[in-house]
XYZ file of C-alpha atoms in Angstrom:
719
model
C -0.104 0.016 -0.225
C 1.091 3.615 -0.599
C 3.030 5.656 1.797
C 0.779 9.082 1.492
C -1.843 10.054 3.898
C -4.512 11.184 0.904
C -7.570 13.298 2.129
C -9.019 11.918 -1.460
C -8.996 8.460 0.417
C -9.068 8.856 4.056
C -6.586 6.540 4.793
C -2.937 6.620 5.631
C -1.231 4.753 3.043
C -3.060 4.106 -0.277
C -4.032 6.372 -2.938
C -7.215 6.305 -4.867
C -7.604 4.000 -7.946
C -8.937 5.146 -10.682
C -9.851 3.151 -13.739
C -7.286 0.233 -12.989
C -4.697 2.649 -12.378
C -3.007 3.829 -9.012
C -2.083 7.706 -8.399
C 0.317 8.473 -5.718
C 1.447 11.296 -3.526
C 5.033 12.034 -2.114
C 6.102 11.591 1.808
C 6.666 15.002 2.278
C 2.725 15.870 2.019
C 2.289 12.514 3.977
C 3.756 13.386 7.119
C 1.769 16.847 7.382
C -1.273 14.889 6.800
C -0.327 11.860 8.961
C 0.658 14.163 12.013
C -2.865 16.141 11.892
C -4.601 12.776 11.641
C -3.065 11.209 14.318
C -3.608 14.156 16.755
C -7.371 13.763 15.792
C -7.133 10.281 16.721
C -5.504 10.901 19.954
C -7.726 13.728 20.911
C -10.799 11.467 21.205
C -11.518 9.949 24.192
C -11.344 6.089 24.076
C -14.361 3.932 24.765
C -15.349 0.426 24.850
C -17.459 -0.945 21.954
C -20.987 -1.021 22.016
C -22.115 -4.540 21.790
C -25.778 -6.275 22.651
C -29.113 -7.832 21.604
C -31.198 -6.671 18.635
C -33.092 -3.754 19.363
C -35.517 -4.206 16.506
C -36.430 -6.802 14.136
C -35.377 -6.066 10.790
C -38.476 -8.008 9.244
C -40.660 -5.817 11.356
C -39.302 -2.499 10.204
C -39.501 -3.261 6.383
C -40.935 -1.020 4.139
C -44.097 -1.134 2.418
C -41.899 -1.802 -0.846
C -40.614 -5.167 0.956
C -41.478 -8.263 -0.899
C -40.655 -11.671 0.740
C -39.619 -14.296 -1.584
C -38.384 -17.851 -1.364
C -34.452 -18.441 -2.178
C -33.333 -21.921 -3.047
C -30.151 -23.139 -0.725
C -28.317 -26.109 -1.446
C -25.487 -27.455 0.616
C -23.340 -30.507 -0.114
C -21.306 -31.975 2.840
C -19.645 -34.177 0.361
C -18.067 -31.561 -1.630
C -15.115 -30.181 0.316
C -13.606 -26.644 -0.482
C -10.724 -27.214 2.154
C -10.048 -26.448 5.721
C -10.243 -23.271 7.788
C -6.655 -22.356 8.330
C -5.503 -20.963 12.195
C -4.208 -17.884 10.294
C -7.697 -17.844 8.090
C -9.209 -14.315 9.519
C -6.432 -11.489 9.856
C -6.206 -7.732 10.273
C -3.854 -5.252 9.287
C -2.335 -3.140 12.236
C -0.087 0.168 11.230
C 2.701 2.261 12.838
C 0.653 5.391 12.879
C -2.225 3.810 15.212
C -1.674 5.043 18.541
C -4.556 2.561 19.481
C -3.030 -0.256 17.959
C -2.349 -2.216 21.441
C -5.040 -0.704 23.639
C -6.502 -3.710 25.370
C -10.095 -2.961 24.063
C -8.708 -3.687 20.491
C -7.129 -6.531 21.500
C -10.176 -7.725 23.190
C -12.189 -6.671 20.159
C -10.328 -8.698 17.790
C -10.023 -11.929 19.764
C -13.628 -11.965 20.299
C -13.982 -11.760 16.348
C -11.751 -14.623 16.143
C -8.605 -12.766 14.446
C -6.007 -15.336 14.136
C -3.602 -13.141 12.116
C -2.198 -9.690 12.646
C 0.017 -8.138 9.890
C 2.613 -5.619 10.796
C 4.008 -3.022 10.420
C 1.130 -1.585 7.909
C 1.362 -1.781 4.035
C 3.374 0.436 2.377
C 5.041 1.714 5.851
C 6.668 -2.037 5.341
C 8.928 -0.748 2.835
C 10.193 2.226 5.150
C 10.429 0.678 8.409
C 13.661 -0.363 10.232
C 12.426 -2.301 13.223
C 15.893 -2.093 14.986
C 15.383 1.714 15.952
C 11.485 1.796 15.313
C 11.840 4.556 12.628
C 9.974 5.180 9.054
C 11.757 8.058 7.476
C 9.019 9.893 5.599
C 6.128 8.719 7.652
C 4.771 9.015 11.370
C 5.375 6.441 13.959
C 2.766 6.496 16.957
C 4.104 5.786 20.499
C 3.338 2.450 21.776
C 3.588 0.693 18.348
C 7.266 -1.179 19.142
C 7.413 -4.594 17.234
C 7.670 -6.036 21.013
C 4.172 -4.257 21.916
C 2.659 -5.125 18.911
C 3.671 -9.059 19.989
C 2.518 -8.598 23.358
C -1.125 -7.657 21.657
C -0.757 -10.640 19.311
C 0.163 -13.099 22.083
C -2.727 -11.508 24.141
C -5.353 -12.146 21.329
C -3.894 -15.835 20.536
C -3.124 -14.882 17.097
C 0.143 -14.996 15.238
C 1.932 -12.051 13.102
C 2.329 -11.616 9.483
C 5.283 -9.563 9.181
C 6.681 -7.337 6.071
C 10.286 -6.998 5.803
C 11.201 -4.187 4.389
C 12.341 -4.382 0.988
C 12.131 -1.000 -0.557
C 14.737 0.652 2.160
C 16.128 -2.196 3.800
C 18.286 -4.994 3.126
C 18.396 -8.846 3.754
C 20.507 -8.487 6.676
C 18.215 -6.372 8.515
C 15.411 -8.720 7.635
C 17.386 -11.472 8.955
C 18.420 -9.536 12.239
C 14.757 -9.073 12.782
C 14.303 -12.944 12.341
C 16.856 -13.579 14.769
C 15.499 -11.229 17.181
C 12.045 -12.458 16.890
C 12.518 -16.123 16.864
C 15.738 -16.662 18.594
C 16.228 -13.658 21.066
C 12.585 -13.341 22.029
C 11.176 -16.575 21.091
C 7.777 -14.968 19.496
C 7.945 -18.193 16.737
C 6.912 -15.465 13.932
C 6.099 -17.958 11.164
C 5.066 -15.670 8.053
C 7.198 -13.244 6.436
C 6.542 -10.928 3.181
C 9.349 -9.615 1.116
C 8.116 -6.077 0.670
C 4.358 -4.694 0.178
C 3.069 -3.394 -3.458
C 6.638 -3.352 -4.889
C 4.917 -3.207 -8.392
C 3.974 0.045 -7.193
C 7.450 1.483 -7.120
C 7.165 3.528 -10.475
C 8.371 0.973 -13.154
C 4.801 0.531 -14.634
C 4.112 4.438 -14.627
C 2.310 4.733 -11.132
C 4.637 5.046 -8.089
C 3.271 5.105 -4.199
C 5.821 2.177 -2.704
C 9.250 3.510 -1.681
C 11.969 1.254 -3.434
C 15.715 2.819 -3.039
C 16.631 0.158 -5.930
C 18.126 1.731 -8.804
C 16.751 -1.346 -10.854
C 12.887 -1.138 -9.958
C 11.843 -4.032 -12.443
C 10.366 -7.450 -11.328
C 13.864 -9.058 -12.201
C 15.631 -7.017 -9.494
C 12.721 -8.181 -7.060
C 13.360 -11.741 -8.081
C 17.235 -11.571 -7.373
C 16.205 -9.538 -3.539
C 13.400 -12.125 -2.810
C 16.175 -14.713 -3.374
C 18.794 -13.047 -1.051
C 16.223 -12.061 1.366
C 14.988 -16.001 1.959
C 18.648 -17.328 1.912
C 19.163 -14.746 4.438
C 16.535 -15.036 6.707
C 15.797 -18.995 6.487
C 19.700 -19.081 7.413
C 18.679 -17.930 10.535
C 15.539 -20.015 11.122
C 14.670 -22.432 8.370
C 11.000 -23.244 9.726
C 9.679 -19.551 8.484
C 7.400 -18.997 5.573
C 8.549 -16.430 3.103
C 5.909 -14.769 0.755
C 6.401 -13.006 -2.691
C 4.446 -9.913 -3.964
C 2.248 -10.557 -6.917
C -0.211 -8.632 -8.755
C -3.714 -9.611 -8.545
C -5.144 -11.090 -11.979
C -6.977 -8.596 -14.024
C -6.157 -5.424 -11.472
C -3.532 -3.133 -12.526
C -0.824 -3.903 -13.440
C -1.480 -7.471 -14.434
C -0.477 -8.430 -17.749
C 1.577 -5.000 -18.459
C 5.360 -5.625 -19.766
C 7.098 -2.974 -18.212
C 10.007 -1.325 -19.924
C 13.187 -3.551 -20.580
C 11.335 -6.863 -19.447
C 10.125 -9.716 -21.213
C 7.276 -10.759 -19.318
C 4.777 -9.006 -16.894
C 5.214 -8.929 -13.198
C 3.572 -12.469 -11.885
C 5.384 -14.418 -14.949
C 8.747 -13.041 -14.188
C 8.530 -13.478 -10.280
C 7.343 -16.845 -10.288
C 9.611 -17.922 -13.102
C 12.278 -17.567 -10.795
C 10.999 -17.931 -6.935
C 8.553 -20.893 -7.370
C 11.406 -22.890 -6.185
C 11.793 -20.964 -3.056
C 8.731 -19.153 -1.841
C 6.060 -20.536 0.601
C 3.225 -18.346 -0.441
C 2.137 -15.924 -3.031
C 0.990 -12.387 -1.699
C -1.906 -10.592 -3.278
C -4.217 -7.782 -2.507
C -7.925 -6.919 -3.569
C -9.798 -3.587 -3.505
C -12.409 -4.075 -6.376
C -14.105 -0.389 -5.651
C -17.232 0.616 -7.583
C -19.315 3.637 -7.261
C -21.025 2.279 -3.911
C -20.234 -0.469 -1.542
C -23.140 -2.489 -3.371
C -21.209 -2.279 -6.467
C -18.072 -3.833 -4.643
C -20.235 -6.424 -3.053
C -21.366 -7.916 -6.399
C -17.696 -7.515 -7.491
C -16.696 -10.196 -5.290
C -17.952 -12.688 -7.869
C -14.547 -11.721 -9.678
C -12.224 -13.097 -6.755
C -12.959 -17.042 -7.673
C -11.349 -16.486 -11.108
C -8.750 -14.116 -9.928
C -7.553 -16.395 -7.553
C -7.627 -19.632 -9.728
C -5.738 -17.688 -12.119
C -3.066 -17.359 -9.278
C -2.893 -21.051 -8.579
C -2.611 -21.730 -12.716
C 0.315 -19.365 -12.499
C 1.959 -20.851 -9.501
C 1.171 -24.512 -11.045
C 2.730 -23.531 -14.262
C 6.106 -22.328 -12.686
C 6.646 -24.742 -9.240
C 5.091 -27.996 -10.836
C 4.944 -30.716 -8.248
C 6.261 -27.986 -5.451
C 2.816 -26.336 -6.131
C 0.790 -27.486 -3.464
C 3.425 -26.375 -0.860
C 3.009 -22.852 -1.800
C 0.126 -21.273 -0.478
C -1.966 -17.668 -1.161
C -2.495 -15.088 1.003
C -4.851 -11.997 0.733
C -2.833 -9.405 2.791
C -5.048 -6.577 2.227
C -8.569 -6.368 1.353
C -11.385 -3.758 1.752
C -14.018 -2.469 -0.935
C -12.154 0.746 -1.125
C -15.523 2.648 -1.074
C -18.496 3.523 1.620
C -16.317 1.405 3.761
C -18.149 1.849 7.380
C -21.393 1.193 6.115
C -23.511 -1.845 6.310
C -23.247 -3.382 2.562
C -19.441 -3.234 3.410
C -20.157 -5.405 6.460
C -21.581 -7.753 4.112
C -18.927 -7.456 1.579
C -16.284 -8.390 4.559
C -18.138 -11.693 5.676
C -18.914 -12.398 1.638
C -15.438 -11.781 0.939
C -13.507 -13.773 3.515
C -15.336 -16.507 2.786
C -15.109 -16.635 -0.848
C -11.317 -16.307 -0.557
C -11.052 -18.921 1.208
C -13.221 -21.525 -0.410
C -11.019 -20.493 -3.347
C -7.843 -21.789 -1.966
C -6.520 -18.743 0.372
C -5.103 -19.673 3.789
C -5.223 -15.773 5.201
C -7.593 -12.976 4.796
C -6.130 -9.375 6.316
C -8.525 -6.432 6.419
C -7.410 -3.387 5.962
C -7.428 -1.643 8.457
C -8.039 -1.817 12.260
C -7.942 1.844 12.515
C -7.692 4.543 9.736
C -9.362 7.870 9.782
C -12.040 9.553 8.248
C -12.122 11.239 4.823
C -15.713 12.529 3.996
C -18.973 12.168 5.706
C -22.440 10.462 3.819
C -25.173 8.510 4.580
C -25.463 4.918 3.766
C -28.842 2.827 5.020
C -29.419 5.488 7.517
C -25.908 5.433 8.809
C -23.318 8.289 8.707
C -20.276 6.761 6.804
C -16.925 8.371 7.132
C -15.027 6.772 4.148
C -12.804 5.233 6.807
C -10.901 1.913 6.084
C -11.099 1.048 9.774
C -12.810 -1.917 11.249
C -12.899 0.417 14.475
C -13.423 4.411 14.900
C -10.546 6.393 15.014
C -12.605 9.083 17.059
C -11.448 11.674 14.229
C -13.950 14.378 12.752
C -14.602 16.036 9.082
C -15.399 19.335 9.885
C -17.944 19.326 12.512
C -19.103 15.981 12.053
C -17.354 13.446 14.459
C -16.988 9.382 14.574
C -18.436 7.594 17.642
C -15.802 7.205 20.509
C -12.572 5.296 19.582
C -13.039 1.827 19.169
C -16.445 1.528 18.246
C -16.895 -1.206 15.815
C -18.221 -0.210 12.411
C -20.237 -2.570 10.280
C -17.410 -4.455 8.607
C -16.150 -5.589 12.067
C -19.435 -7.446 12.640
C -19.156 -8.649 9.414
C -15.973 -10.446 10.349
C -17.311 -11.385 13.463
C -20.007 -13.451 12.064
C -17.787 -15.632 10.545
C -17.162 -17.127 14.270
C -20.816 -18.710 14.109
C -20.000 -20.064 10.757
C -16.593 -22.095 11.306
C -13.350 -21.909 12.999
C -10.002 -23.347 12.049
C -9.986 -27.016 11.512
C -13.548 -27.076 10.135
C -14.455 -28.136 6.620
C -15.704 -25.693 4.046
C -18.602 -27.155 1.976
C -20.176 -26.510 -1.383
C -23.200 -24.462 -1.093
C -25.192 -21.851 -3.642
C -28.384 -20.281 -4.034
C -30.899 -19.765 -6.975
C -30.712 -15.686 -6.115
C -27.801 -13.469 -7.098
C -29.111 -11.323 -4.337
C -28.105 -14.056 -1.638
C -24.775 -15.524 -0.800
C -24.338 -18.605 0.779
C -21.001 -20.259 2.793
C -21.210 -23.656 4.162
C -19.097 -24.975 6.959
C -19.233 -28.976 8.419
C -17.591 -28.232 11.881
C -15.409 -30.270 13.666
C -18.314 -31.205 16.294
C -20.512 -32.503 13.589
C -22.780 -29.540 13.102
C -23.160 -28.106 9.902
C -23.520 -24.111 9.649
C -24.872 -22.048 6.813
C -24.258 -18.244 6.482
C -26.704 -16.285 3.789
C -26.065 -13.032 3.132
C -29.209 -11.051 1.625
C -27.756 -7.974 0.075
C -30.746 -6.634 -1.160
C -31.496 -3.854 0.593
C -35.170 -3.483 0.312
C -37.021 -7.363 0.149
C -36.638 -10.095 2.884
C -36.045 -13.673 1.469
C -37.053 -17.014 3.258
C -34.613 -19.576 2.835
C -35.562 -23.186 1.898
C -32.120 -25.187 2.407
C -31.867 -28.364 1.088
C -28.803 -30.918 2.136
C -27.046 -33.345 0.498
C -24.080 -35.834 2.287
C -25.638 -34.463 5.642
C -28.968 -35.278 7.218
C -30.176 -32.801 9.948
C -32.202 -33.339 13.078
C -35.892 -32.233 12.997
C -35.181 -29.877 16.067
C -35.094 -26.262 15.414
C -31.816 -24.825 14.381
C -29.423 -22.260 16.055
C -29.783 -19.142 14.313
C -27.352 -15.881 14.661
C -28.096 -12.599 12.671
C -26.493 -9.214 11.969
C -29.026 -7.202 10.482
C -30.639 -3.707 10.889
C -31.424 -3.189 14.620
C -28.566 -5.352 15.836
C -26.126 -3.731 18.122
C -23.750 -7.190 17.773
C -24.179 -10.539 16.058
C -27.075 -11.541 18.094
C -28.637 -15.067 18.457
C -32.632 -14.724 17.137
C -35.332 -17.548 17.328
C -35.590 -19.857 13.946
C -38.556 -19.008 11.852
C -41.312 -21.276 13.089
C -42.427 -24.056 10.658
C -38.796 -23.708 8.907
C -37.619 -21.353 6.195
C -35.851 -19.105 8.159
C -36.421 -15.479 6.987
C -33.560 -13.166 5.801
C -34.362 -9.540 6.554
C -33.104 -7.122 3.813
C -28.859 -6.363 4.350
C -28.076 -9.144 6.827
C -26.115 -11.902 7.868
C -27.940 -14.964 8.922
C -26.008 -18.089 10.142
C -28.160 -21.562 10.470
C -26.318 -24.075 12.605
C -28.144 -27.924 12.410
C -27.301 -30.889 14.409
C -26.523 -34.274 12.542
C -29.565 -36.844 12.438
C -27.161 -39.915 11.841
C -23.857 -40.965 13.388
C -20.721 -39.798 11.709
C -18.911 -42.334 9.941
C -16.419 -44.255 11.877
C -13.285 -43.209 9.399
C -11.739 -39.573 8.758
C -10.937 -37.960 5.749
C -8.415 -39.439 3.666
C -4.939 -37.021 3.063
C -4.874 -34.235 0.413
C -4.785 -35.986 -3.197
C -2.056 -35.104 -5.502
C -1.842 -35.922 -9.074
C 1.178 -38.365 -9.995
C 0.490 -38.553 -13.933
C -1.720 -36.604 -16.049
C -2.141 -36.301 -19.841
C -4.709 -35.473 -22.358
C -7.479 -37.826 -21.366
C -6.413 -39.581 -17.977
C -4.909 -38.524 -14.558
C -3.302 -40.630 -11.849
C -3.897 -39.340 -8.311
C -2.762 -40.715 -4.811
C -3.475 -39.657 -1.365
C -2.967 -40.557 2.022
C -5.256 -43.097 4.263
C -7.049 -41.735 7.243
C -5.312 -42.080 10.715
C -7.835 -44.383 12.087
C -7.225 -46.741 9.427
C -10.820 -48.051 8.811
C -11.399 -46.997 5.473
C -12.831 -50.119 3.278
C -13.025 -48.138 0.108
C -12.362 -44.820 -1.535
C -14.540 -42.574 -3.960
C -13.468 -39.996 -6.014
C -16.095 -37.060 -6.773
C -15.617 -34.170 -9.332
C -16.905 -31.083 -8.209
C -19.782 -29.816 -10.350
C -20.861 -26.649 -8.254
C -23.083 -28.026 -5.381
C -23.167 -31.439 -7.079
C -20.981 -34.214 -7.425
C -20.155 -36.728 -10.031
C -18.468 -40.155 -9.258
C -15.439 -40.575 -11.579
C -13.477 -43.446 -9.645
C -13.265 -46.030 -6.899
C -10.504 -47.746 -5.255
C -9.594 -50.094 -2.396
C -6.222 -48.463 -2.387
C -4.731 -44.904 -1.996
C -4.405 -44.382 -5.587
C -6.896 -44.046 -8.345
C -6.936 -43.150 -12.418
C -9.168 -40.833 -14.090
C -10.379 -42.014 -17.380
C -11.914 -40.386 -20.720
C -11.355 -36.863 -19.433
C -11.651 -34.112 -22.393
C -8.313 -32.890 -23.642
C -7.199 -29.134 -22.089
C -10.081 -29.321 -19.181
C -9.649 -28.385 -15.692
C -10.958 -30.614 -12.900
C -11.891 -30.434 -9.076
C -12.185 -33.408 -7.048
C -12.382 -34.819 -3.588
C -11.771 -38.153 -2.105
C -14.075 -39.549 0.241
C -13.680 -42.873 2.320
C -16.263 -45.412 3.236
C -16.329 -47.339 6.166
C -17.353 -50.988 6.614
C -20.997 -49.816 7.191
C -21.067 -47.842 3.994
C -20.963 -44.047 5.316
C -18.755 -41.818 3.663
C -16.260 -39.876 5.513
C -15.893 -35.800 4.895
C -14.580 -35.096 1.895
C -10.405 -34.606 1.563
C -9.040 -31.124 0.675
C -9.958 -30.528 -2.878
C -7.262 -30.966 -5.862
C -7.509 -29.086 -9.109
C -6.006 -30.186 -12.078
C -5.826 -29.895 -16.012
C -5.526 -32.314 -18.625
C -2.795 -31.550 -21.569
C -3.744 -30.793 -24.811
C -3.103 -33.853 -27.384
C 0.197 -34.804 -27.872
C -0.774 -36.243 -31.189
C -3.015 -33.992 -33.671
C -2.877 -32.649 -37.003
C -2.871 -29.072 -35.794
C -0.702 -26.978 -33.883
C -2.255 -23.679 -32.058
C 0.029 -20.726 -30.639
C -1.908 -18.445 -28.344
C 0.048 -15.208 -27.418
C -1.131 -12.314 -25.223
C 1.070 -9.414 -27.039
C 0.515 -6.865 -24.658
C -2.086 -6.029 -21.671
C -3.377 -3.290 -19.653
C -5.497 -5.043 -16.520
C -8.739 -5.101 -18.126
C -8.047 -5.294 -21.618
C -5.366 -6.947 -23.704
C -4.155 -7.673 -27.353
C -3.394 -11.514 -28.497
C -2.052 -13.323 -31.602
C -3.196 -16.821 -32.546
C -1.198 -18.812 -35.093
C -2.662 -22.173 -36.823
C -0.599 -24.637 -38.456
C -1.393 -27.844 -40.297
C 1.113 -30.627 -39.432
C -0.780 -33.337 -40.977
C -0.176 -35.098 -44.239
C -3.220 -33.693 -46.080
C -3.730 -29.794 -46.841
C -6.373 -28.070 -45.269
C -8.527 -25.447 -47.634
C -10.839 -23.500 -45.603
C -10.819 -23.655 -41.681
C -12.969 -22.902 -38.670
C -11.360 -22.467 -35.284
C -13.530 -23.017 -31.917
C -12.281 -22.480 -28.435
C -13.987 -21.308 -25.068
C -12.887 -18.736 -22.477
C -12.027 -20.028 -19.237
C -13.467 -16.978 -17.491
C -17.129 -15.422 -18.066
C -15.116 -11.891 -17.937
C -13.525 -12.257 -21.179
C -14.493 -11.361 -24.452
C -13.292 -10.402 -28.020
C -13.649 -6.868 -28.789
C -12.172 -6.086 -32.624
C -10.097 -8.795 -34.761
C -8.162 -8.726 -37.790
C -7.201 -11.372 -40.534
C -9.999 -13.708 -39.400
C -13.783 -13.383 -38.706
C -14.086 -13.719 -34.666
C -17.539 -14.161 -33.616
C -18.653 -14.772 -29.643
C -21.526 -16.194 -28.038
C -21.012 -16.023 -23.942
C -17.769 -17.850 -23.229
C -17.566 -19.617 -26.581
C -15.574 -17.904 -29.571
C -15.728 -18.842 -33.243
C -13.290 -18.146 -35.755
C -13.151 -18.387 -39.565
C -10.556 -17.696 -42.363
C -10.834 -14.538 -44.274
C -10.458 -15.964 -47.699
C -6.699 -15.062 -48.110
C -5.377 -17.275 -45.513
C -7.687 -20.525 -45.926
C -5.134 -22.570 -47.273
C -2.962 -24.461 -44.830
C 0.167 -26.566 -46.566
C 0.467 -29.618 -45.159
C 3.598 -30.802 -42.580
C 3.598 -26.961 -41.410
C 4.214 -25.932 -44.669
C 2.190 -22.627 -44.027
C 0.434 -20.853 -41.304
C -2.289 -18.702 -40.716
C -2.349 -15.914 -38.322
C -5.049 -13.401 -36.786
C -5.200 -11.123 -33.712
C -7.600 -9.422 -31.846
C -8.253 -6.908 -28.936
C -9.959 -8.380 -25.921
C -11.363 -7.345 -22.720
C -11.455 -9.157 -19.204
C -13.270 -8.048 -16.610
C -11.279 -10.220 -13.694
C -8.440 -12.774 -14.627
C -7.562 -13.310 -17.826
C -6.244 -16.849 -18.245
C -5.427 -18.210 -21.576
C -7.829 -20.620 -23.234
C -6.761 -24.337 -22.867
C -8.335 -26.218 -25.978
C -8.814 -25.288 -29.612
C -10.461 -27.177 -32.182
C -9.645 -26.696 -35.815
C -12.328 -28.149 -38.443
C -13.644 -30.406 -35.525
C -10.320 -31.652 -34.461
C -8.619 -30.740 -31.044
C -5.388 -29.376 -31.739
C -1.759 -29.490 -29.803
C -1.052 -25.930 -28.343
C 2.345 -24.395 -28.015
């Protein structure tokens, strides 16, 4: 995150983002604004957060425009999306925050189930020198030293995510910090990032991140990541090292900088995938309103899947050892509002369900910027979870440490699941209601339903697969209008839980049938993959009572049985070339009961090794939400081709063709159909000639390359 405190954004450290680009301000202005803001924060009296039961029933206060309708909710406990990590629910702390270590803050974060605290605060990570606790060009509040921060970490039962100073530091400084933290003090600090948003150092034209290296290219970042990792792990080999990536579909993803041969992610991962332990991305989806940002959460699965594809490409068999951390997230608009509270809950779970082990909200405290009214509440455009007690003109925030709506969005996750619980598939038939489900370690199953409609209630009709709930009334928690905390409420009589407008409702049911006597199999991995088959293996459950294993492919909230096995391996047959699959392994006990699902495994089959055609797809340039691509076709068979059609499918729904040349290109949804333009219709045999066409594409979110191309009905090899 950037260094400056900008009135345009209302937070220390990140400039406003416009049209996919980032615009920064310098450190001189930062210090003046920072001092003024911190003074305002310090002037407000501290007060404990408000908490309590509902003061009004949101369903009863609905307007005459409210219309209640039924939303069908599907939950499948046999489709596993992964286990909630101890580090899953995290927050950012920052050096300018004089309330960072208030006992009230530690208590509130502990109550919200926070398991990770990031330090020393975004872009401050690239100017902070831990030995003398200074951040030249920025403001360091009293009471924010590393040891004081670690006191709060330990008091809350969480763990730290530490940003090693890349921008103005050295590998030796970082190694000394590891030694002090883990050898001298015994803190056991496990996760270390090498810098913050280093791609924002000006190399791509926009600069907010401090970087004293004369060479600001991704190649230089690579050289230093390797040096930092070597020096730091020489002190403590058990630590985990994270490298900074750009978020697919967000600036500057896809841009090749001056003197570079590839964009940031491909340059970095091609060199460090054999060294790092996790990849770092950030997400600020933005929009005109928090409702817009809430809708844009739908982009996140595709973005995170593309990060994993990139890691898979360069890490190979080591890919499963590299995690993904979303170490900064916020909507970037109407940030204290109720819809941003819904955004917080929805985004945390969406990220975790799609392979992220840690999500960190930006920020615990930040400061007000402007005042507007959102859903009847005063919004201060403040990135903080908790009030800083500052003012905009004569309008002041509530007392310091009073929670804003996103805090309760995060706290709501406590009623859904905790570390060690299994996330399972869920969906609804309404784009206004999001669903997330967790099969808890105690056998209960919780479903979180987020009604994003500000006007209309919904009645949830929940169906379960792979789980049989009892007929007793479920336990229901809610955070909605009129609630001053995450509140237990009565289940709706007769079933069909009512979901008030703008609310988070979590429904927990108990199991009717006894659980299987066998635990979940270990995480599967592929041992061989070709164009139509995949061989995979896994470890047996610890109790050893499995009599059979079943491999299921995820199809949304449905599952398709692909293979059974009496051993801990299986081969999947008849898979389409160039196709992607996500599977779980379940064990069956002697009584025929299925275990919980294993961790998910996603893999892709290859293009055919033997084909009469060859396709090369190349992205020539990109700018975050658009790109230029070139496609080259070759006939490598023995017979000439006179007239051709090429078909392929976009991996992401946000991809499309805008204009083209040297071919006729049309699209329908994710399908693309291309025909020759007459002048390039003939393809000589054995690669004697080629046909090349190009197009301008658009991407809303990630921009993965198509995986399978069909020329005149034949699936081609790709290069």
